[in-house]
């Protein structure tokens, strides 16, 4: 994508490419890691790409670490030559996060995949950073507990911490930030540091855990993560209901939250997304704005929530509810939502998506989506909208032909307007995907010059030689 790719080129131009690792450094890594050091073209390409539209920017080498001390060893070796170090989970991020814009050594965490402890009495678990959310939940099967954060992709927990991820469960259980207890990180001088104890709360000093959450690998490597667990609710019910307009659907969720309905999930798909998922999942859902809902609790609590929700939905002209109670029925009912991203990509053969991530205060959400729909129509874009409306968060996938510069520029211009609109409504440039390369230009608009200067000061203090994922979030 012309405009998007230029971001990577711009960052490269601003911060000239560092020295590649010397032959001696690569040899030291090879001696320590053997076949777990790779410089094969295919491996480098895979680790220089994410789910964004950017062209790959491969690192010079990839090391598959198996423990914190190994990660610390890589950092010490690279720090000595000021060679960049880029953490890599599963590469599912969407804003150019893992691109090695200045080369360097990519530290792949996929072999740090041990669940180290499950503590039902504390409602916590400790995992190595490469454990995916699916792997953790598989390890928790039968324990009565689950890990709630679900960003759609089966991302690594370390990557989810690094991007401050969230997802469909957030309206009830919170984001990655809310579900973090402590971390073990490797600092720029190769020290292994624990950021907090396992206590549920603490007033002891600065909150280092939250500093690393959302840092996108620019402050250090995250090696171990202690997360909160939640007990499985006694029962759950899923429902799908359609509305005449997006505003009716969104206002229903806002009213329900303001009335105190403890929604477990509340996702909105617009009519175009419904068209895409019907074609993709062979469903026959009405092609109008639709809410995918989930309620959890005791049977009596679910009945009470459902009744209140029915009244709210009626007052906004919603249609009949389709309900599912048993786990397999619920999963079938929600399949269209889970497939929305890939279904939308198929709306236009050969297209790529510029995926946006607006998040505003709940009270501003309906107006922000209305204005965004008007913008899509005014500019003749093909751009389905769906999102975690219970969090005030929505995504607009602008589908473009990657070979058509005009379409790409139009998509980028739309994205700029959407960020500005989100900020005008008191929101943020990214609710969950993070800054990466793509959103760096908006940080100052959102936080002001003094706010970004403070971030730069933190970056400089923790990573004085700018070795951790350089060229992302803030440049020194
Ligand atoms: C179909 C689809 C749907 C998605 N939906 C959502 C959604 O609903 N909500 C949401 O939040 N996101 C969503 N995402 C984005 C993505 O899943 C998240 O950003 C995810 O948290 C990234 O995890 P990862 O393991 O893939 O990290 P990667 O992509 O490998 O890395 C992401 C960033 O974290 C850094 N990093 C990774 N591991 C470490 C580590 N151990 N130490 C230090 N830095 C590290 C990397 O350097 C990079 O900057 C979606 C993506 C896709 C493809």
Short mmCIF file of C-alpha atoms in Angstrom, two decimals, residues 4-382:
data_model
loop_
_atom_site.label_atom_id
_atom_site.label_comp_id
_atom_site.label_asym_id
_atom_site.label_seq_id
_atom_site.Cartn_x
_atom_site.Cartn_y
_atom_site.Cartn_z
CA UNK A 4 1.22 2.96 4.23
CA UNK A 5 4.50 1.61 2.94
CA UNK A 6 5.84 5.14 2.93
CA UNK A 7 5.60 5.14 6.73
CA UNK A 8 8.21 2.40 6.92
CA UNK A 9 10.38 4.24 4.42
CA UNK A 10 9.94 7.48 6.40
CA UNK A 11 11.04 5.86 9.66
CA UNK A 12 14.03 4.33 7.91
CA UNK A 13 14.98 7.71 6.49
CA UNK A 14 14.59 9.44 9.86
CA UNK A 15 16.71 6.90 11.69
CA UNK A 16 19.42 5.51 9.43
CA UNK A 17 19.81 1.71 9.42
CA UNK A 18 22.13 0.50 12.17
CA UNK A 19 25.04 -1.76 11.70
CA UNK A 20 23.95 -5.31 11.07
CA UNK A 21 25.19 -7.78 13.68
CA UNK A 22 28.89 -8.49 13.16
CA UNK A 23 30.05 -11.96 12.09
CA UNK A 24 31.52 -12.33 15.59
CA UNK A 25 28.17 -11.54 17.23
CA UNK A 26 26.35 -14.01 14.98
CA UNK A 27 28.99 -16.60 15.81
CA UNK A 28 28.50 -16.09 19.56
CA UNK A 29 24.73 -16.50 19.08
CA UNK A 30 25.29 -19.60 16.95
CA UNK A 31 27.53 -21.13 19.59
CA UNK A 32 24.90 -20.57 22.29
CA UNK A 33 21.76 -21.40 20.25
CA UNK A 34 22.92 -23.75 17.50
CA UNK A 35 20.01 -24.42 15.14
CA UNK A 36 17.82 -22.06 17.17
CA UNK A 37 19.60 -19.19 15.40
CA UNK A 38 18.27 -18.77 11.87
CA UNK A 39 19.33 -16.54 9.00
CA UNK A 40 17.32 -18.35 6.34
CA UNK A 41 15.52 -15.98 3.97
CA UNK A 42 12.12 -17.58 4.60
CA UNK A 43 12.47 -17.24 8.38
CA UNK A 44 13.69 -13.65 8.12
CA UNK A 45 10.80 -12.70 5.83
CA UNK A 46 8.22 -14.31 8.12
CA UNK A 47 9.61 -12.41 11.11
CA UNK A 48 9.71 -9.10 9.23
CA UNK A 49 5.97 -9.20 8.45
CA UNK A 50 2.77 -8.88 10.44
CA UNK A 51 -0.92 -8.67 9.50
CA UNK A 52 -0.57 -5.06 8.31
CA UNK A 53 -0.36 -3.98 4.69
CA UNK A 54 3.32 -3.05 4.92
CA UNK A 55 5.90 -4.81 2.80
CA UNK A 56 8.12 -7.10 4.92
CA UNK A 57 11.22 -5.59 6.52
CA UNK A 58 13.25 -8.63 7.62
CA UNK A 59 15.66 -8.67 10.56
CA UNK A 60 19.25 -9.93 10.09
CA UNK A 61 18.77 -13.00 12.28
CA UNK A 62 16.10 -14.78 14.34
CA UNK A 63 16.82 -16.48 17.67
CA UNK A 64 14.30 -18.91 19.23
CA UNK A 65 14.76 -18.45 22.99
CA UNK A 66 13.61 -20.96 25.61
CA UNK A 67 14.03 -18.96 28.84
CA UNK A 68 14.57 -15.50 30.38
CA UNK A 69 18.32 -16.02 30.76
CA UNK A 70 18.61 -16.83 27.04
CA UNK A 71 16.67 -13.66 26.17
CA UNK A 72 18.99 -11.70 28.49
CA UNK A 73 22.02 -13.22 26.76
CA UNK A 74 20.77 -12.05 23.34
CA UNK A 75 20.12 -8.55 24.68
CA UNK A 76 23.60 -8.29 26.24
CA UNK A 77 25.27 -9.42 23.01
CA UNK A 78 23.23 -7.03 20.86
CA UNK A 79 23.58 -4.11 23.29
CA UNK A 80 27.36 -4.35 23.04
CA UNK A 81 27.10 -3.57 19.29
CA UNK A 82 23.95 -1.36 19.54
CA UNK A 83 22.16 -3.87 17.33
CA UNK A 84 18.32 -3.70 17.45
CA UNK A 85 16.40 -6.42 19.32
CA UNK A 86 12.80 -7.09 18.26
CA UNK A 87 10.47 -9.31 20.29
CA UNK A 88 8.19 -11.60 18.26
CA UNK A 89 5.12 -13.48 19.53
CA UNK A 90 2.92 -14.78 16.72
CA UNK A 91 3.13 -11.80 14.33
CA UNK A 92 -0.62 -11.12 14.44
CA UNK A 93 -0.28 -7.38 15.11
CA UNK A 94 -1.71 -5.06 12.50
CA UNK A 95 0.21 -1.74 12.54
CA UNK A 96 3.69 -2.75 11.35
CA UNK A 97 4.86 -3.52 14.90
CA UNK A 98 7.39 -6.28 14.14
CA UNK A 99 8.95 -4.85 10.96
CA UNK A 100 12.71 -4.63 11.44
CA UNK A 101 12.96 -1.12 9.99
CA UNK A 102 16.58 -0.88 11.13
CA UNK A 103 17.49 -4.55 10.85
CA UNK A 104 18.70 -6.38 13.97
CA UNK A 105 18.01 -9.62 15.81
CA UNK A 106 14.44 -10.85 16.21
CA UNK A 107 13.78 -12.76 19.45
CA UNK A 108 11.07 -15.33 18.75
CA UNK A 109 9.19 -16.42 21.91
CA UNK A 110 7.27 -19.36 20.43
CA UNK A 111 9.51 -21.90 22.23
CA UNK A 112 8.90 -20.15 25.56
CA UNK A 113 5.57 -21.95 25.75
CA UNK A 114 5.43 -23.37 29.28
CA UNK A 115 2.55 -22.72 31.65
CA UNK A 116 4.65 -22.29 34.80
CA UNK A 117 1.95 -22.21 37.49
CA UNK A 118 -1.82 -22.26 37.87
CA UNK A 119 -2.98 -21.01 41.29
CA UNK A 120 -6.73 -21.56 41.66
CA UNK A 121 -6.68 -20.15 45.21
CA UNK A 122 -5.18 -16.86 44.01
CA UNK A 123 -7.06 -16.84 40.66
CA UNK A 124 -3.76 -16.34 38.83
CA UNK A 125 -1.50 -18.18 36.41
CA UNK A 126 2.12 -17.58 35.41
CA UNK A 127 3.20 -18.34 31.86
CA UNK A 128 6.22 -17.93 29.66
CA UNK A 129 5.64 -15.09 27.20
CA UNK A 130 5.23 -17.32 24.14
CA UNK A 131 2.23 -19.21 25.52
CA UNK A 132 -0.80 -18.32 23.41
CA UNK A 133 -4.17 -17.52 24.94
CA UNK A 134 -5.48 -20.77 23.40
CA UNK A 135 -2.66 -22.79 25.01
CA UNK A 136 -3.33 -21.21 28.41
CA UNK A 137 -7.05 -21.92 28.20
CA UNK A 138 -6.33 -25.52 27.12
CA UNK A 139 -4.11 -25.90 30.20
CA UNK A 140 -6.93 -24.48 32.35
CA UNK A 141 -9.54 -26.94 31.00
CA UNK A 142 -11.24 -28.70 33.89
CA UNK A 143 -9.90 -26.22 36.49
CA UNK A 144 -13.11 -24.18 36.56
CA UNK A 145 -11.17 -21.05 35.51
CA UNK A 146 -10.37 -19.30 32.26
CA UNK A 147 -8.17 -16.50 30.91
CA UNK A 148 -10.52 -13.89 29.51
CA UNK A 149 -8.63 -11.65 27.09
CA UNK A 150 -9.48 -12.66 23.52
CA UNK A 151 -8.13 -10.52 20.66
CA UNK A 152 -9.53 -12.81 17.97
CA UNK A 153 -6.15 -14.13 16.82
CA UNK A 154 -4.48 -16.85 18.92
CA UNK A 155 -1.81 -14.34 19.94
CA UNK A 156 0.99 -14.93 22.46
CA UNK A 157 0.41 -13.61 25.96
CA UNK A 158 3.71 -11.67 25.76
CA UNK A 159 2.56 -10.04 22.51
CA UNK A 160 -0.82 -9.26 24.05
CA UNK A 161 0.90 -7.54 26.98
CA UNK A 162 3.17 -5.67 24.58
CA UNK A 163 0.18 -4.33 22.60
CA UNK A 164 -2.21 -3.89 25.59
CA UNK A 165 -4.65 -6.11 23.70
CA UNK A 166 -8.35 -6.51 24.34
CA UNK A 167 -11.31 -8.03 22.51
CA UNK A 168 -14.82 -9.36 22.67
CA UNK A 169 -14.75 -10.17 26.42
CA UNK A 170 -13.46 -6.78 27.48
CA UNK A 171 -16.84 -5.24 28.24
CA UNK A 172 -17.17 -7.69 31.15
CA UNK A 173 -13.64 -8.80 32.09
CA UNK A 174 -11.40 -5.89 31.07
CA UNK A 175 -8.35 -5.50 28.83
CA UNK A 176 -4.91 -7.08 29.11
CA UNK A 177 -3.98 -4.16 31.39
CA UNK A 178 -6.78 -5.08 33.81
CA UNK A 179 -5.78 -8.75 33.84
CA UNK A 180 -2.07 -8.30 34.58
CA UNK A 181 -0.48 -9.04 37.96
CA UNK A 182 3.25 -8.94 37.23
CA UNK A 183 5.92 -9.49 34.60
CA UNK A 184 9.48 -10.67 34.29
CA UNK A 185 11.31 -8.49 31.78
CA UNK A 186 14.80 -8.16 30.33
CA UNK A 187 16.11 -4.60 30.43
CA UNK A 188 18.48 -2.87 28.01
CA UNK A 189 21.56 -3.89 30.04
CA UNK A 190 20.47 -7.51 30.03
CA UNK A 191 19.13 -7.68 33.60
CA UNK A 192 16.17 -9.96 34.37
CA UNK A 193 13.72 -7.92 36.48
CA UNK A 194 10.42 -8.82 38.14
CA UNK A 195 8.05 -5.84 37.96
CA UNK A 196 5.77 -6.69 40.94
CA UNK A 197 4.88 -9.34 43.50
CA UNK A 198 1.91 -11.71 43.15
CA UNK A 199 -0.21 -9.70 45.61
CA UNK A 200 -3.56 -8.50 44.25
CA UNK A 201 -2.58 -4.90 44.90
CA UNK A 202 0.46 -2.86 45.88
CA UNK A 203 1.47 0.72 46.63
CA UNK A 204 5.18 -0.05 46.54
CA UNK A 205 6.78 2.35 44.08
CA UNK A 206 6.14 3.06 40.41
CA UNK A 207 3.89 0.69 38.46
CA UNK A 208 6.51 -1.01 36.29
CA UNK A 209 4.07 -3.71 35.17
CA UNK A 210 1.81 -1.19 33.45
CA UNK A 211 4.79 0.67 32.00
CA UNK A 212 5.74 -2.41 29.99
CA UNK A 213 2.12 -3.13 29.04
CA UNK A 214 1.55 -1.44 25.68
CA UNK A 215 5.26 -0.67 25.15
CA UNK A 216 5.27 -2.76 21.92
CA UNK A 217 8.69 -4.17 22.71
CA UNK A 218 10.33 -0.70 22.80
CA UNK A 219 11.31 -0.80 26.50
CA UNK A 220 12.43 -4.41 26.95
CA UNK A 221 11.61 -8.06 26.38
CA UNK A 222 8.71 -9.59 28.30
CA UNK A 223 9.63 -13.12 29.36
CA UNK A 224 7.09 -14.24 31.97
CA UNK A 225 3.60 -13.01 32.69
CA UNK A 226 1.35 -13.51 35.71
CA UNK A 227 -2.29 -13.00 34.72
CA UNK A 228 -5.62 -13.00 36.49
CA UNK A 229 -8.04 -15.88 35.95
CA UNK A 230 -11.83 -15.82 36.18
CA UNK A 231 -14.18 -18.59 37.32
CA UNK A 232 -16.37 -20.00 34.56
CA UNK A 233 -19.87 -18.59 35.05
CA UNK A 234 -22.61 -21.05 35.99
CA UNK A 235 -24.39 -20.51 32.69
CA UNK A 236 -24.13 -18.41 29.52
CA UNK A 237 -26.58 -17.49 26.80
CA UNK A 238 -25.83 -16.01 23.39
CA UNK A 239 -28.21 -13.92 21.34
CA UNK A 240 -28.27 -12.27 17.92
CA UNK A 241 -30.64 -9.41 17.08
CA UNK A 242 -30.97 -7.07 14.08
CA UNK A 243 -31.80 -3.35 13.94
CA UNK A 244 -32.97 -0.85 11.32
CA UNK A 245 -29.87 1.32 11.79
CA UNK A 246 -26.37 1.18 13.27
CA UNK A 247 -27.37 3.95 15.69
CA UNK A 248 -30.27 1.83 17.04
CA UNK A 249 -27.93 -1.10 17.62
CA UNK A 250 -25.24 1.00 19.28
CA UNK A 251 -27.73 2.95 21.42
CA UNK A 252 -29.17 -0.35 22.67
CA UNK A 253 -25.78 -1.41 24.00
CA UNK A 254 -25.12 1.99 25.56
CA UNK A 255 -28.55 2.01 27.25
CA UNK A 256 -28.03 -1.54 28.53
CA UNK A 257 -24.64 -0.67 30.04
CA UNK A 258 -26.03 2.51 31.60
CA UNK A 259 -28.87 0.43 33.10
CA UNK A 260 -26.28 -1.92 34.62
CA UNK A 261 -26.87 -4.99 32.43
CA UNK A 262 -23.58 -6.90 32.91
CA UNK A 263 -23.14 -7.84 29.25
CA UNK A 264 -20.44 -10.48 28.77
CA UNK A 265 -19.99 -9.56 25.11
CA UNK A 266 -21.58 -6.92 22.88
CA UNK A 267 -20.40 -6.81 19.27
CA UNK A 268 -21.99 -4.81 16.46
CA UNK A 269 -21.69 -5.73 12.76
CA UNK A 270 -23.03 -3.35 10.12
CA UNK A 271 -25.11 -4.42 7.10
CA UNK A 272 -22.10 -4.74 4.78
CA UNK A 273 -20.31 -6.99 7.29
CA UNK A 274 -23.45 -9.15 7.50
CA UNK A 275 -23.41 -9.49 3.72
CA UNK A 276 -19.78 -10.60 3.91
CA UNK A 277 -20.32 -13.15 6.71
CA UNK A 278 -23.44 -14.60 5.06
CA UNK A 279 -21.41 -15.23 1.91
CA UNK A 280 -18.43 -16.55 3.89
CA UNK A 281 -20.23 -18.70 6.52
CA UNK A 282 -23.22 -19.68 4.33
CA UNK A 283 -25.62 -18.15 6.88
CA UNK A 284 -28.87 -16.34 6.08
CA UNK A 285 -28.84 -13.62 8.73
CA UNK A 286 -30.76 -10.43 7.86
CA UNK A 287 -28.32 -8.07 6.14
CA UNK A 288 -28.90 -5.15 8.49
CA UNK A 289 -26.97 -3.84 11.53
CA UNK A 290 -26.81 -6.67 14.06
CA UNK A 291 -25.75 -7.17 17.67
CA UNK A 292 -24.04 -10.34 18.84
CA UNK A 293 -24.59 -10.55 22.60
CA UNK A 294 -23.62 -12.85 25.43
CA UNK A 295 -25.01 -12.96 28.96
CA UNK A 296 -23.43 -14.91 31.85
CA UNK A 297 -24.32 -15.71 35.45
CA UNK A 298 -26.82 -17.95 37.22
CA UNK A 299 -29.89 -19.06 35.26
CA UNK A 300 -32.03 -16.51 37.15
CA UNK A 301 -29.52 -13.71 36.49
CA UNK A 302 -29.44 -14.50 32.78
CA UNK A 303 -33.25 -14.47 32.61
CA UNK A 304 -33.34 -11.07 34.32
CA UNK A 305 -30.61 -9.67 32.02
CA UNK A 306 -32.38 -11.02 28.94
CA UNK A 307 -35.69 -9.46 29.95
CA UNK A 308 -34.12 -6.05 30.52
CA UNK A 309 -32.23 -6.30 27.24
CA UNK A 310 -35.43 -7.23 25.40
CA UNK A 311 -37.06 -4.01 26.64
CA UNK A 312 -34.06 -1.94 25.61
CA UNK A 313 -33.90 -3.55 22.16
CA UNK A 314 -37.67 -3.03 21.65
CA UNK A 315 -37.31 0.64 22.44
CA UNK A 316 -34.79 0.93 19.60
CA UNK A 317 -36.82 -0.97 17.00
CA UNK A 318 -34.79 -4.20 17.23
CA UNK A 319 -36.14 -7.46 15.80
CA UNK A 320 -36.60 -10.90 17.33
CA UNK A 321 -33.75 -12.47 19.32
CA UNK A 322 -32.18 -15.69 18.13
CA UNK A 323 -30.98 -17.48 21.28
CA UNK A 324 -28.43 -20.23 21.95
CA UNK A 325 -27.74 -21.82 25.33
CA UNK A 326 -25.59 -24.93 24.87
CA UNK A 327 -21.84 -24.27 24.23
CA UNK A 328 -21.87 -25.73 20.71
CA UNK A 329 -25.00 -23.72 19.78
CA UNK A 330 -23.47 -20.55 21.18
CA UNK A 331 -20.32 -21.11 19.24
CA UNK A 332 -22.35 -21.70 16.02
CA UNK A 333 -24.36 -18.52 16.60
CA UNK A 334 -21.18 -16.50 17.11
CA UNK A 335 -19.28 -18.00 14.15
CA UNK A 336 -20.19 -15.12 11.80
CA UNK A 337 -18.71 -12.62 14.28
CA UNK A 338 -15.53 -14.65 14.71
CA UNK A 339 -15.08 -14.86 10.92
CA UNK A 340 -15.96 -11.21 10.26
CA UNK A 341 -12.42 -10.02 9.50
CA UNK A 342 -11.58 -12.71 6.92
CA UNK A 343 -15.14 -12.65 5.51
CA UNK A 344 -14.85 -8.90 4.86
CA UNK A 345 -11.54 -9.36 3.02
CA UNK A 346 -13.41 -11.58 0.56
CA UNK A 347 -15.91 -8.84 -0.32
CA UNK A 348 -13.45 -7.67 -2.95
CA UNK A 349 -11.28 -10.26 -4.66
CA UNK A 350 -7.55 -9.59 -4.28
CA UNK A 351 -8.10 -6.70 -1.86
CA UNK A 352 -6.09 -5.80 1.22
CA UNK A 353 -7.56 -3.98 4.18
CA UNK A 354 -6.43 -0.85 5.90
CA UNK A 355 -7.85 -1.68 9.33
CA UNK A 356 -8.78 1.22 11.59
CA UNK A 357 -9.27 1.11 15.39
CA UNK A 358 -11.29 4.06 16.72
CA UNK A 359 -12.26 4.15 20.41
CA UNK A 360 -14.31 6.91 22.04
CA UNK A 361 -16.22 7.42 25.28
CA UNK A 362 -19.46 5.40 25.20
CA UNK A 363 -21.62 8.52 25.07
CA UNK A 364 -19.87 9.63 21.84
CA UNK A 365 -19.90 6.26 20.07
CA UNK A 366 -23.15 6.50 18.10
CA UNK A 367 -22.30 9.97 16.75
CA UNK A 368 -18.75 8.90 15.84
CA UNK A 369 -20.00 5.85 13.91
CA UNK A 370 -22.74 7.92 12.18
CA UNK A 371 -20.17 10.44 10.98
CA UNK A 372 -17.84 7.63 9.89
CA UNK A 373 -20.59 5.99 7.83
CA UNK A 374 -21.33 9.34 6.19
CA UNK A 375 -17.61 9.72 5.41
CA UNK A 376 -17.48 6.20 3.86
CA UNK A 377 -20.50 7.02 1.67
CA UNK A 378 -19.24 10.49 0.67
CA UNK A 379 -15.91 9.05 -0.53
CA UNK A 380 -17.36 5.95 -2.23
CA UNK A 381 -15.26 3.56 -0.11
CA UNK A 382 -15.91 -0.14 0.43
#
